Coordinates of C-alpha atoms in Angstrom, one line a residue:
Chain A
X1 CA 5.7 -10.2 -9.4
X2 CA 4.3 -9.3 -12.8
X3 CA 1.3 -7.8 -11.1
X4 CA 3.4 -6.0 -8.7
X5 CA 5.2 -4.2 -11.5
X6 CA 1.8 -3.3 -13.4
X7 CA 0.4 -1.9 -10.2
X8 CA 3.7 0.1 -9.3
X9 CA 3.7 1.5 -13.2
X10 CA 0.1 2.4 -12.9
X11 CA 0.6 4.5 -9.7
X12 CA 3.5 6.1 -11.4
X13 CA 1.4 6.9 -14.4
X14 CA -1.6 8.1 -12.5
X15 CA 0.8 10.3 -10.2
X16 CA 2.3 11.8 -13.4
X17 CA -0.9 12.4 -14.9
X18 CA -2.2 14.0 -11.6
X19 CA 0.4 16.5 -11.6
X20 CA 0.3 17.3 -15.3
X21 CA -3.4 17.4 -15.9
X22 CA -5.8 20.1 -14.9
X23 CA -7.2 23.4 -15.9
X24 CA -3.5 24.6 -16.6
X25 CA -2.0 21.7 -18.4
X26 CA 1.8 21.2 -17.7
X27 CA 4.0 19.2 -19.9
X28 CA 6.1 16.5 -18.2
X29 CA 9.3 18.3 -19.3
X30 CA 8.1 21.4 -17.5
X31 CA 7.4 19.4 -14.4
X32 CA 10.9 18.1 -14.5
X33 CA 12.3 21.6 -14.8
X34 CA 10.3 22.7 -11.7
X35 CA 11.4 19.8 -9.7
X36 CA 15.0 20.9 -10.7
X37 CA 14.2 24.4 -9.6
X38 CA 14.4 25.9 -13.2
X39 CA 10.7 26.1 -14.0
X40 CA 8.7 29.4 -14.6
X41 CA 7.1 30.8 -11.5
X42 CA 3.6 29.9 -12.5
X43 CA 4.2 26.4 -13.3
X44 CA 6.3 26.1 -10.2
X45 CA 3.4 27.4 -7.9
X46 CA 0.9 25.1 -9.6
X47 CA 3.1 21.9 -9.3
X48 CA 4.7 22.7 -5.9
X49 CA 2.0 24.0 -4.0
X50 CA -1.2 22.5 -5.5
X51 CA -0.8 19.4 -7.5
X52 CA 2.1 17.7 -5.8
X53 CA 0.9 17.9 -2.3
X54 CA -2.5 16.8 -3.6
X55 CA -1.1 13.8 -5.5
X56 CA 1.1 12.7 -2.6
X57 CA -2.0 13.0 -0.3
X58 CA -3.9 10.9 -2.5
X59 CA -1.2 8.2 -2.5
X60 CA -1.0 8.3 1.5
X61 CA -4.8 8.4 2.0
X62 CA -5.2 5.6 -0.5
X63 CA -2.5 3.5 1.2
X64 CA -4.0 4.2 4.5
X65 CA -7.6 3.3 3.6
X66 CA -6.2 0.0 1.8
X67 CA -4.2 -0.8 4.9
X68 CA -7.1 -0.2 7.3
X69 CA -9.2 -2.5 5.1
X70 CA -6.7 -5.4 4.9
X71 CA -6.4 -5.1 8.9
X72 CA -10.2 -5.0 9.4
X73 CA -10.9 -7.9 7.1
X74 CA -8.1 -10.1 8.7
X75 CA -8.9 -9.5 12.5
X76 CA -12.7 -9.8 11.8
X77 CA -12.4 -12.8 9.6
X78 CA -14.7 -11.3 7.2
X79 CA -14.0 -10.2 3.7
X80 CA -16.8 -7.6 3.8
X81 CA -15.4 -5.9 6.8
X82 CA -14.0 -2.4 6.2
X83 CA -13.7 0.6 8.3
X84 CA -15.9 2.5 6.0
X85 CA -18.7 0.2 6.1
X86 CA -18.4 -0.7 9.7
X87 CA -18.8 3.0 10.4
X88 CA -15.5 3.5 12.0
X89 CA -14.6 6.1 9.5
X90 CA -17.9 7.6 10.0
X91 CA -17.3 7.7 13.6
X92 CA -14.1 9.5 13.0
X93 CA -15.7 12.0 10.6
X94 CA -18.3 12.9 13.0
X95 CA -15.9 13.5 15.9
X96 CA -13.6 15.6 13.4
X97 CA -16.8 17.5 12.1
X98 CA -17.6 18.4 15.9
X99 CA -14.1 19.9 16.3
X100 CA -14.3 21.8 13.1
X101 CA -17.8 23.3 13.7
X102 CA -17.5 23.9 17.6
X103 CA -13.9 25.1 17.6
X104 CA -13.1 28.0 15.2
X105 CA -10.1 27.3 12.9
X106 CA -8.9 24.2 14.6
X107 CA -5.2 23.4 14.1
X108 CA -4.4 20.7 11.5
X109 CA -3.0 18.3 14.0
X110 CA -6.0 18.4 16.4
X111 CA -8.3 16.8 13.6
X112 CA -6.5 13.3 13.6
X113 CA -6.9 13.2 17.3
X114 CA -10.5 13.9 17.4
X115 CA -11.1 11.5 14.4
X116 CA -9.3 8.7 16.4
X117 CA -11.4 9.1 19.3
X118 CA -14.3 8.8 17.0
X119 CA -12.8 5.8 15.3
X120 CA -12.1 4.2 18.6
X121 CA -15.5 4.7 20.1
X122 CA -17.1 3.1 16.9
X123 CA -14.6 0.1 17.1
X124 CA -15.5 -0.5 20.6
X125 CA -19.3 -0.4 19.9
X126 CA -19.1 -2.9 17.3
X127 CA -16.7 -5.0 19.6
X128 CA -19.4 -5.0 22.1
X129 CA -22.5 -5.3 19.9
X130 CA -21.5 -7.8 17.3
X131 CA -18.1 -9.7 18.2
X132 CA -18.7 -13.3 18.6
X133 CA -15.3 -14.9 18.2
X134 CA -14.6 -12.7 15.2
X135 CA -17.9 -13.8 13.6
X136 CA -17.9 -14.3 10.0
X137 CA -21.4 -14.0 9.4
X138 CA -23.1 -10.8 8.3
X139 CA -24.1 -9.8 11.8
X140 CA -20.9 -7.6 12.2
X141 CA -21.8 -5.8 8.8
X142 CA -25.2 -5.2 9.8
X143 CA -24.3 -3.7 13.0
X144 CA -21.6 -1.7 11.2
X145 CA -24.2 -0.3 8.8
X146 CA -26.3 0.8 11.6
X147 CA -23.6 2.6 13.3
X148 CA -22.5 4.2 10.1
X149 CA -26.1 5.5 9.8
X150 CA -26.0 6.8 13.4
X151 CA -22.6 8.7 12.5
X152 CA -24.4 10.1 9.3
X153 CA -27.4 11.3 11.6
X154 CA -24.9 12.8 14.0
X155 CA -23.3 14.6 11.0
X156 CA -26.6 15.8 9.9
X157 CA -27.4 17.1 13.3
X158 CA -24.1 18.9 13.7
X159 CA -24.5 20.3 10.3
X160 CA -27.9 21.7 11.0
X161 CA -26.9 23.7 14.0
X162 CA -23.5 24.7 13.0
X163 CA -22.3 28.1 11.5
X164 CA -23.4 28.0 7.8
X165 CA -20.0 29.0 6.2
X166 CA -18.1 26.4 8.4
X167 CA -20.5 23.6 7.6
X168 CA -20.2 24.4 4.0
X169 CA -16.6 24.1 3.9
X170 CA -16.9 21.1 6.2
X171 CA -19.1 19.4 3.5
X172 CA -16.5 19.4 0.8
X173 CA -14.2 17.9 3.1
X174 CA -16.8 15.4 4.4
X175 CA -17.6 14.1 0.9
X176 CA -14.0 12.8 0.5
X177 CA -12.2 15.5 -1.3
X178 CA -8.4 16.2 -1.8
X179 CA -9.4 19.8 -2.8
X180 CA -7.7 21.2 0.3
X181 CA -4.6 19.4 0.2
X182 CA -1.5 21.3 1.3
X183 CA 2.0 20.2 2.6
X184 CA 1.0 20.6 6.4
X185 CA -1.8 18.0 5.8
X186 CA 0.6 15.7 4.0
X187 CA 3.1 16.0 6.9
X188 CA 0.4 15.3 9.8
X189 CA -1.0 12.3 7.9
X190 CA 2.5 10.9 7.2
X191 CA 3.4 11.3 10.8
X192 CA 0.3 9.7 12.1
X193 CA 0.7 6.7 9.6
X194 CA 4.4 5.9 10.4
X195 CA 4.1 3.9 13.5
X196 CA 0.9 1.8 12.9
X197 CA 1.7 1.1 9.5
X198 CA 5.2 -0.2 10.4
X199 CA 4.2 -1.9 13.4
X200 CA 1.3 -3.9 11.5
X201 CA 3.8 -4.8 8.7
X202 CA 6.3 -6.3 11.3
X203 CA 3.6 -8.2 12.9
X204 CA 1.8 -9.3 9.6
X205 CA 2.4 -13.0 10.8
X206 CA 0.3 -12.5 14.0
X207 CA -2.5 -11.3 11.7
X208 CA -2.4 -14.7 9.6
X209 CA -2.6 -16.6 12.9
X210 CA -5.7 -14.3 14.0
X211 CA -7.6 -15.2 10.8
X212 CA -7.8 -19.0 11.8
X213 CA -10.0 -17.8 14.7
X214 CA -9.6 -17.3 18.4
X215 CA -9.4 -21.1 19.3
X216 CA -6.9 -22.1 16.7
X217 CA -4.8 -19.0 17.4
X218 CA -4.8 -19.8 21.2
X219 CA -4.0 -23.3 20.6
X220 CA -0.9 -22.2 18.5
X221 CA 0.0 -20.1 21.5
X222 CA -1.0 -16.6 20.5
X223 CA -2.1 -14.2 22.9
X224 CA -5.4 -13.6 21.1
X225 CA -7.0 -10.7 23.1
X226 CA -4.0 -8.3 23.3
X227 CA -2.9 -9.1 19.7
X228 CA -6.5 -8.4 18.3
X229 CA -6.7 -5.1 20.5
X230 CA -3.4 -3.9 19.2
X231 CA -4.4 -4.5 15.7
X232 CA -7.8 -2.9 16.0
X233 CA -6.0 0.1 17.7
X234 CA -3.5 0.3 14.7
X235 CA -6.5 0.1 12.3
X236 CA -8.5 2.9 14.1
X237 CA -5.2 5.1 14.1
X238 CA -4.8 4.6 10.4
X239 CA -8.3 5.1 9.4
X240 CA -8.8 8.2 11.6
X241 CA -5.6 9.8 10.2
X242 CA -6.9 9.1 6.5
X243 CA -10.4 10.6 7.3
X244 CA -9.0 13.7 9.2
X245 CA -6.8 14.4 6.0
X246 CA -9.5 13.9 3.3
X247 CA -12.9 13.1 4.7
X248 CA -14.9 9.9 3.7
X249 CA -13.4 8.2 0.7
X250 CA -15.6 5.2 0.8
X251 CA -15.2 1.6 -0.4
X252 CA -11.3 1.9 -1.1
X253 CA -10.8 -0.3 2.2
X254 CA -13.0 -2.9 0.8
X255 CA -11.7 -3.0 -2.7
X256 CA -8.0 -2.6 -2.3
X257 CA -7.6 -5.8 -0.2
X258 CA -9.6 -7.8 -2.5
X259 CA -7.3 -6.6 -5.5
X260 CA -4.3 -7.3 -3.2
X261 CA -5.4 -10.8 -2.5
X262 CA -6.1 -11.4 -6.2
X263 CA -2.6 -10.5 -6.8
X264 CA -0.7 -11.5 -4.0
X265 CA -2.4 -14.6 -2.3
X266 CA -3.3 -14.6 1.4
X267 CA -0.4 -14.1 3.3
X268 CA -0.7 -10.7 5.4
X269 CA 3.0 -9.6 4.5
X270 CA 2.0 -9.6 0.9
X271 CA -1.4 -8.4 1.3
X272 CA -0.9 -5.4 3.4
X273 CA 1.6 -3.7 1.0
X274 CA -0.3 -4.6 -2.0
X275 CA -3.5 -3.3 -0.5
X276 CA -1.6 0.0 0.3
X277 CA -0.6 0.2 -3.4
X278 CA -4.1 -0.6 -4.6
X279 CA -5.5 1.8 -2.4
X280 CA -3.0 4.4 -3.6
X281 CA -3.8 3.8 -7.2
X282 CA -7.7 3.9 -6.6
X283 CA -7.6 7.3 -4.8
X284 CA -5.2 8.7 -7.4
X285 CA -7.5 7.6 -10.2
X286 CA -10.7 8.6 -8.4
X287 CA -9.3 12.1 -7.8
X288 CA -8.3 12.4 -11.3
X289 CA -11.6 11.2 -12.7
X290 CA -13.4 13.6 -10.3
X291 CA -11.3 16.5 -11.5
X292 CA -11.9 15.7 -15.3
X293 CA -15.5 14.1 -15.6
X294 CA -17.5 17.3 -15.1
X295 CA -14.7 19.8 -15.5
X296 CA -14.5 22.6 -14.6
X297 CA -16.7 21.3 -11.6
X298 CA -14.6 19.3 -9.1
X299 CA -16.3 16.1 -8.2
X300 CA -15.0 14.9 -4.7
X301 CA -12.9 11.7 -5.0
X302 CA -15.1 10.0 -2.4
X303 CA -18.2 10.4 -4.8
X304 CA -16.2 8.5 -7.5
X305 CA -15.1 5.7 -5.4
X306 CA -18.6 5.2 -3.9
X307 CA -20.0 5.0 -7.6
X308 CA -17.6 2.2 -8.2
X309 CA -17.4 0.9 -4.7
X310 CA -21.3 0.5 -3.8
X311 CA -21.9 -1.8 -6.8
X312 CA -18.9 -3.8 -5.9
X313 CA -20.0 -4.4 -2.3
X314 CA -23.4 -5.5 -3.6
X315 CA -21.6 -7.9 -6.0
X316 CA -19.7 -9.5 -3.0
X317 CA -22.9 -9.5 -0.7
X318 CA -24.7 -11.3 -3.6
X319 CA -21.8 -13.9 -4.0
X320 CA -22.0 -14.7 -0.4
X321 CA -25.8 -14.8 -0.1
X322 CA -25.7 -18.3 0.9
X323 CA -23.3 -17.7 3.8
X324 CA -25.7 -15.6 6.0
Chain B
X1 CA 0.2 -46.7 34.7
X2 CA 3.6 -45.2 34.2
X3 CA 4.6 -43.1 37.3
X4 CA 4.9 -39.8 35.3
X5 CA 1.9 -38.9 33.5
X6 CA 2.3 -36.6 30.5
X7 CA -0.7 -34.5 31.4
X8 CA -2.9 -34.7 34.5
X9 CA -5.7 -33.0 36.1
X10 CA -5.9 -32.5 39.8
X11 CA -9.5 -31.4 41.1
X12 CA -10.3 -29.8 38.1
X13 CA -13.5 -27.9 37.7
X14 CA -15.0 -26.2 34.9
X15 CA -18.2 -24.2 34.5
X16 CA -20.0 -22.2 31.9
X17 CA -22.0 -19.5 33.9
X18 CA -23.2 -21.3 37.1
X19 CA -23.4 -24.7 35.9
X20 CA -20.6 -27.1 36.5
X21 CA -19.6 -29.2 33.4
X22 CA -16.7 -30.7 35.1
X23 CA -16.4 -30.9 38.9
X24 CA -13.4 -31.8 40.8
X25 CA -12.0 -34.1 38.1
X26 CA -8.8 -36.1 38.6
X27 CA -7.1 -38.0 35.7
X28 CA -3.7 -39.0 34.5
X29 CA -2.6 -39.2 30.9
X30 CA 0.1 -42.0 30.4
X31 CA 3.1 -40.9 28.5
X32 CA 3.6 -42.2 25.1
X33 CA 0.4 -44.2 24.7
X34 CA -3.0 -43.8 23.0
X35 CA -5.6 -42.9 25.3
X36 CA -9.2 -42.7 24.4
X37 CA -11.8 -40.6 26.2
X38 CA -15.2 -42.2 25.8
X39 CA -18.5 -41.4 27.4
X40 CA -22.1 -40.1 26.2
X41 CA -22.7 -36.7 24.8
X42 CA -22.5 -34.0 27.3
X43 CA -20.2 -36.1 29.5
X44 CA -17.6 -33.4 29.3
X45 CA -15.2 -34.9 26.8
X46 CA -14.6 -31.9 24.5
X47 CA -14.5 -29.5 27.6
X48 CA -11.9 -31.6 29.3
X49 CA -9.7 -31.7 26.2
X50 CA -10.1 -28.0 25.6
X51 CA -9.1 -27.5 29.2
X52 CA -6.0 -29.6 28.6
X53 CA -5.0 -27.5 25.6
X54 CA -5.6 -24.2 27.5
X55 CA -8.5 -23.2 25.3
X56 CA -10.9 -23.4 28.4
X57 CA -10.0 -22.0 31.8
X58 CA -10.6 -23.8 35.0
X59 CA -12.8 -22.5 37.7
X60 CA -10.7 -24.3 40.3
X61 CA -8.0 -27.0 40.5
X62 CA -5.1 -27.4 38.1
X63 CA -3.9 -29.1 34.9
X64 CA -0.2 -30.4 35.1
X65 CA 2.0 -30.8 31.9
X66 CA 4.9 -32.9 32.7
X67 CA 4.2 -32.3 36.5
X68 CA 4.3 -28.6 36.1
X69 CA 1.2 -26.3 36.5
X70 CA -0.2 -25.5 32.9
X71 CA -1.1 -22.2 33.8
X72 CA 2.6 -21.2 34.8
X73 CA 3.8 -22.0 31.3
X74 CA 3.9 -19.5 28.5
X75 CA 1.4 -20.0 25.7
X76 CA 3.9 -20.4 23.1
X77 CA 6.0 -23.0 24.9
X78 CA 2.6 -24.9 25.8
X79 CA 1.9 -24.8 22.2
X80 CA 5.1 -26.4 21.4
X81 CA 4.3 -29.3 23.7
X82 CA 0.7 -29.7 23.3
X83 CA -1.4 -29.6 20.3
X84 CA -5.2 -29.9 19.7
X85 CA -7.4 -30.8 16.7
X86 CA -10.6 -29.4 17.9
X87 CA -14.1 -29.6 16.7
X88 CA -15.6 -27.0 14.1
X89 CA -12.2 -25.5 12.9
X90 CA -12.6 -23.5 10.0
X91 CA -10.2 -21.6 7.7
X92 CA -10.5 -18.3 6.1
X93 CA -12.0 -18.5 2.5
X94 CA -9.4 -19.3 -0.1
X95 CA -6.5 -20.5 2.3
X96 CA -4.7 -23.5 0.8
X97 CA -3.7 -26.6 2.5
X98 CA 0.0 -25.6 2.5
X99 CA -0.8 -22.3 4.1
X100 CA -2.9 -23.8 6.9
X101 CA 0.0 -26.2 7.5
X102 CA 2.5 -23.5 7.7
X103 CA 0.6 -21.8 10.4
X104 CA 1.4 -24.7 12.7
X105 CA 4.9 -23.5 12.8
X106 CA 3.9 -20.3 14.8
X107 CA 5.0 -21.4 18.3
X108 CA 8.4 -22.3 17.0
X109 CA 9.2 -19.1 15.4
X110 CA 10.3 -16.0 17.2
X111 CA 8.7 -12.7 16.4
X112 CA 11.3 -11.9 13.6
X113 CA 12.6 -15.4 13.0
X114 CA 12.7 -16.4 9.3
X115 CA 11.2 -19.6 7.9
X116 CA 13.9 -22.1 8.2
X117 CA 14.8 -25.8 7.2
X118 CA 13.1 -27.3 10.4
X119 CA 9.9 -25.5 9.5
X120 CA 10.0 -26.7 5.9
X121 CA 10.8 -30.2 7.0
X122 CA 8.0 -30.1 9.6
X123 CA 5.5 -29.2 7.1
X124 CA 6.8 -31.6 4.4
X125 CA 6.5 -34.5 7.0
X126 CA 3.0 -33.4 8.1
X127 CA 1.7 -33.4 4.3
X128 CA 3.4 -36.7 3.8
X129 CA 1.8 -38.3 7.0
X130 CA -1.6 -37.2 6.1
X131 CA -1.2 -38.1 2.3
X132 CA -2.0 -34.4 1.3
X133 CA 1.2 -33.6 -0.8
X134 CA -0.8 -33.8 -4.0
X135 CA -3.4 -31.2 -2.6
X136 CA -1.0 -29.0 -1.0
X137 CA -1.7 -26.1 -3.1
X138 CA -5.5 -26.5 -3.3
X139 CA -7.9 -24.1 -1.4
X140 CA -9.5 -25.7 1.5
X141 CA -13.0 -24.7 0.4
X142 CA -12.5 -27.1 -2.6
X143 CA -11.7 -30.2 -0.5
X144 CA -13.9 -32.9 0.7
X145 CA -14.8 -33.0 4.3
X146 CA -12.4 -35.8 4.9
X147 CA -9.6 -34.0 3.3
X148 CA -10.2 -30.9 5.1
X149 CA -10.1 -32.7 8.3
X150 CA -6.7 -34.2 7.3
X151 CA -5.6 -30.7 6.5
X152 CA -6.2 -29.6 10.0
X153 CA -4.6 -32.8 11.3
X154 CA -1.6 -31.9 9.2
X155 CA -1.5 -28.3 10.7
X156 CA -1.4 -29.9 14.3
X157 CA 1.2 -32.3 13.1
X158 CA 3.5 -29.4 11.9
X159 CA 3.4 -28.1 15.3
X160 CA 5.4 -31.0 16.3
X161 CA 4.2 -31.4 20.0
X162 CA 4.9 -34.5 22.0
X163 CA 1.2 -34.5 23.1
X164 CA -1.7 -34.7 20.5
X165 CA -5.2 -33.9 21.7
X166 CA -7.9 -35.0 19.1
X167 CA -11.7 -33.9 19.7
X168 CA -13.7 -36.5 17.9
X169 CA -11.3 -36.8 14.9
X170 CA -13.5 -39.2 13.2
X171 CA -16.9 -37.7 13.6
X172 CA -18.4 -37.0 10.1
X173 CA -15.7 -39.1 8.3
X174 CA -16.7 -42.2 6.3
X175 CA -15.3 -45.4 7.6
X176 CA -11.9 -45.4 5.5
X177 CA -11.1 -41.9 6.5
X178 CA -11.9 -42.7 10.0
X179 CA -9.6 -45.6 10.0
X180 CA -6.8 -43.2 8.4
X181 CA -7.0 -40.9 11.2
X182 CA -6.9 -43.5 13.9
X183 CA -4.2 -45.5 12.0
X184 CA -1.9 -42.3 11.9
X185 CA -2.4 -41.6 15.5
X186 CA -1.7 -45.1 16.1
X187 CA 1.6 -44.9 14.1
X188 CA 2.7 -41.7 15.9
X189 CA 2.5 -43.4 19.2
X190 CA 4.3 -46.5 18.2
X191 CA 6.9 -44.9 16.1
X192 CA 7.5 -41.5 17.6
X193 CA 6.3 -41.9 21.3
X194 CA 3.8 -39.4 20.9
X195 CA 1.2 -39.1 23.6
X196 CA -2.3 -39.1 22.1
X197 CA -5.5 -38.4 23.8
X198 CA -8.7 -38.8 21.5
X199 CA -12.3 -38.3 22.4
X200 CA -13.9 -41.1 20.4
X201 CA -17.6 -42.0 19.9
X202 CA -17.4 -45.5 18.8
X203 CA -16.4 -47.6 21.9
X204 CA -15.3 -50.6 19.8
X205 CA -12.8 -48.2 17.8
X206 CA -11.8 -46.7 21.2
X207 CA -11.1 -50.2 22.3
X208 CA -9.3 -51.5 19.4
X209 CA -6.7 -48.5 18.9
X210 CA -6.2 -47.2 22.6
X211 CA -4.0 -48.8 25.2
X212 CA -5.7 -46.8 27.9
X213 CA -9.5 -45.8 28.1
X214 CA -10.8 -43.0 30.3
X215 CA -14.5 -43.3 30.7
X216 CA -16.5 -40.1 31.5
X217 CA -20.0 -39.6 32.8
X218 CA -21.6 -36.3 33.9
X219 CA -18.1 -34.5 34.1
X220 CA -16.5 -37.1 36.3
X221 CA -14.2 -40.1 35.5
X222 CA -16.1 -43.3 36.1
X223 CA -13.0 -45.5 35.6
X224 CA -9.8 -45.6 33.8
X225 CA -7.5 -48.3 32.5
X226 CA -6.7 -50.7 29.5
X227 CA -9.7 -51.8 27.6
X228 CA -9.7 -55.6 28.5
X229 CA -9.6 -54.7 32.2
X230 CA -12.4 -52.2 32.5
X231 CA -14.8 -52.7 29.6
X232 CA -17.8 -54.8 30.9
X233 CA -21.5 -55.1 30.4
X234 CA -22.0 -53.5 33.8
X235 CA -19.9 -50.5 32.8
X236 CA -21.6 -49.9 29.4
X237 CA -24.9 -50.1 31.2
X238 CA -23.8 -47.7 33.8
X239 CA -22.3 -45.0 31.5
X240 CA -24.3 -45.3 28.3
X241 CA -27.7 -46.8 29.8
X242 CA -27.1 -49.5 27.1
X243 CA -27.5 -53.5 27.8
X244 CA -24.7 -54.9 25.6
X245 CA -22.8 -58.2 25.4
X246 CA -19.1 -57.9 25.5
X247 CA -16.9 -60.5 23.9
X248 CA -13.2 -60.6 23.0
X249 CA -12.7 -59.7 19.5
X250 CA -11.4 -62.7 17.4
X251 CA -8.9 -60.4 15.7
X252 CA -6.8 -59.2 18.8
X253 CA -8.7 -60.4 22.0
X254 CA -9.8 -56.7 22.8
X255 CA -13.5 -56.3 24.2
X256 CA -16.1 -55.9 21.4
X257 CA -19.5 -54.3 22.4
X258 CA -22.7 -55.9 20.9
X259 CA -25.7 -53.9 22.1
X260 CA -28.6 -56.2 22.5
X261 CA -31.8 -55.7 20.6
X262 CA -35.0 -55.1 22.5
X263 CA -36.1 -58.7 21.9
X264 CA -32.8 -60.0 23.4
X265 CA -33.0 -57.9 26.4
X266 CA -36.4 -59.5 27.1
X267 CA -35.1 -63.0 26.7
X268 CA -32.2 -62.5 29.0

């Protein structure tokens, strides 16, 4: 409970800082006036059209990445599984990039659709190549790394032949940036997230039974195949929506569930919401650091999370070196 | 044999790829008794138990649960009536004993049903019967092999099924822990009328604890019945290819198998 309060408080603080800090610092009192509709026009524009959607997008993207990671780790019975490392996000990004480059100015709602298709194809490929009763070995990770590299190569290929200006814009998005945040992106993401997130939360108990393994789950009376398929579908939806909104923000899906389990134990009904909150805090913090570290340059949040996340991944791998 | 078996197989065949492991097998599991499955490695004991617990599908024939085809019973209802302790069960990292045991309540809970007093009581009883109360909050990966095995037994006990299938519950355990598990199974049969079917390696232990033996070889039932009626030197030689002497145990009169050494075989 204590940890939960600390987590919620740090999100509130990061959120406030996100809105207040920037090239044009805005005092908290002024933000309050803006929210009450009494602020001066410049401050109102910055808060309402730039920083607020950006901070809210950071929260939603972080929550989505954290939830997706928690689902992946439970269904695959593997604490190293994460949609990013498994190449599911990479597949989503590749599909979205194809749409961006091939269709001139695609509508915002088309991107999640394309990303979802990409995520599903990658998930199916992992299933076909590595799934062995939810293998807990590193095999699934290796296959995922391979698919991720493949998606990366696809991105390189599309970028090389696409229109230079479009590709340049897409690169910023691809690096995992909240730079383009606007209310439309926030709305589309929120709509895509509602159903799968609520569904998975309601079925959290099914996720716990799945983590026991296919045989044990079946012995307890669970219909294992449809349940894991539904969970993977939800994970693909959630991950794809996050990628379509903010590109590749790596390792949040890996770190957030670990934090969540540290705080709240193993039960999915605790882990899922805590992973969502941890993810939100991580992306808010990463975006803030990215904006401030090399100011006035804007470092994409995805680069910050990768700088933190890659060593964390290495640490987890090293700790499990006997479990290969 | 009682007239209404708790579980039975009728012409059951099970194959992996094109090799039949079990071919047209018939058997009856008597209700409210301790049945032991014995037979050499590869005789189909595990496969048979897995089929009785719906973990393995049949290529032909059927399994009957209380006279009804198992395949027509919903998975949750079946899981409320048949529980299995299978080999090689593993829990996710960091899961505690009580978390594992609580999962045993899954078939009793509806999708949005809350954790209730019956769930709590079933888990408390399971922990008590397996003497795990003091270890309830310990992560499974910090326990010894015997304790971990007991935790999985506790999970299947929390499932509160009238039929309990145990696949080699004593393998890899030292003697006191082997006896703990067998005594517990025996007590459930005596005190609660549970039907127990256990695949057991040690024929002497099987004859000692079980009221009914089913002897398997090459995926078929060789014979079945009370230990003192069916265990003979000829059966042991036929099934295990071992020459042995069978004597009544001085403790309870049940058959005791004494495999002969090579020198003794040449003498006789």
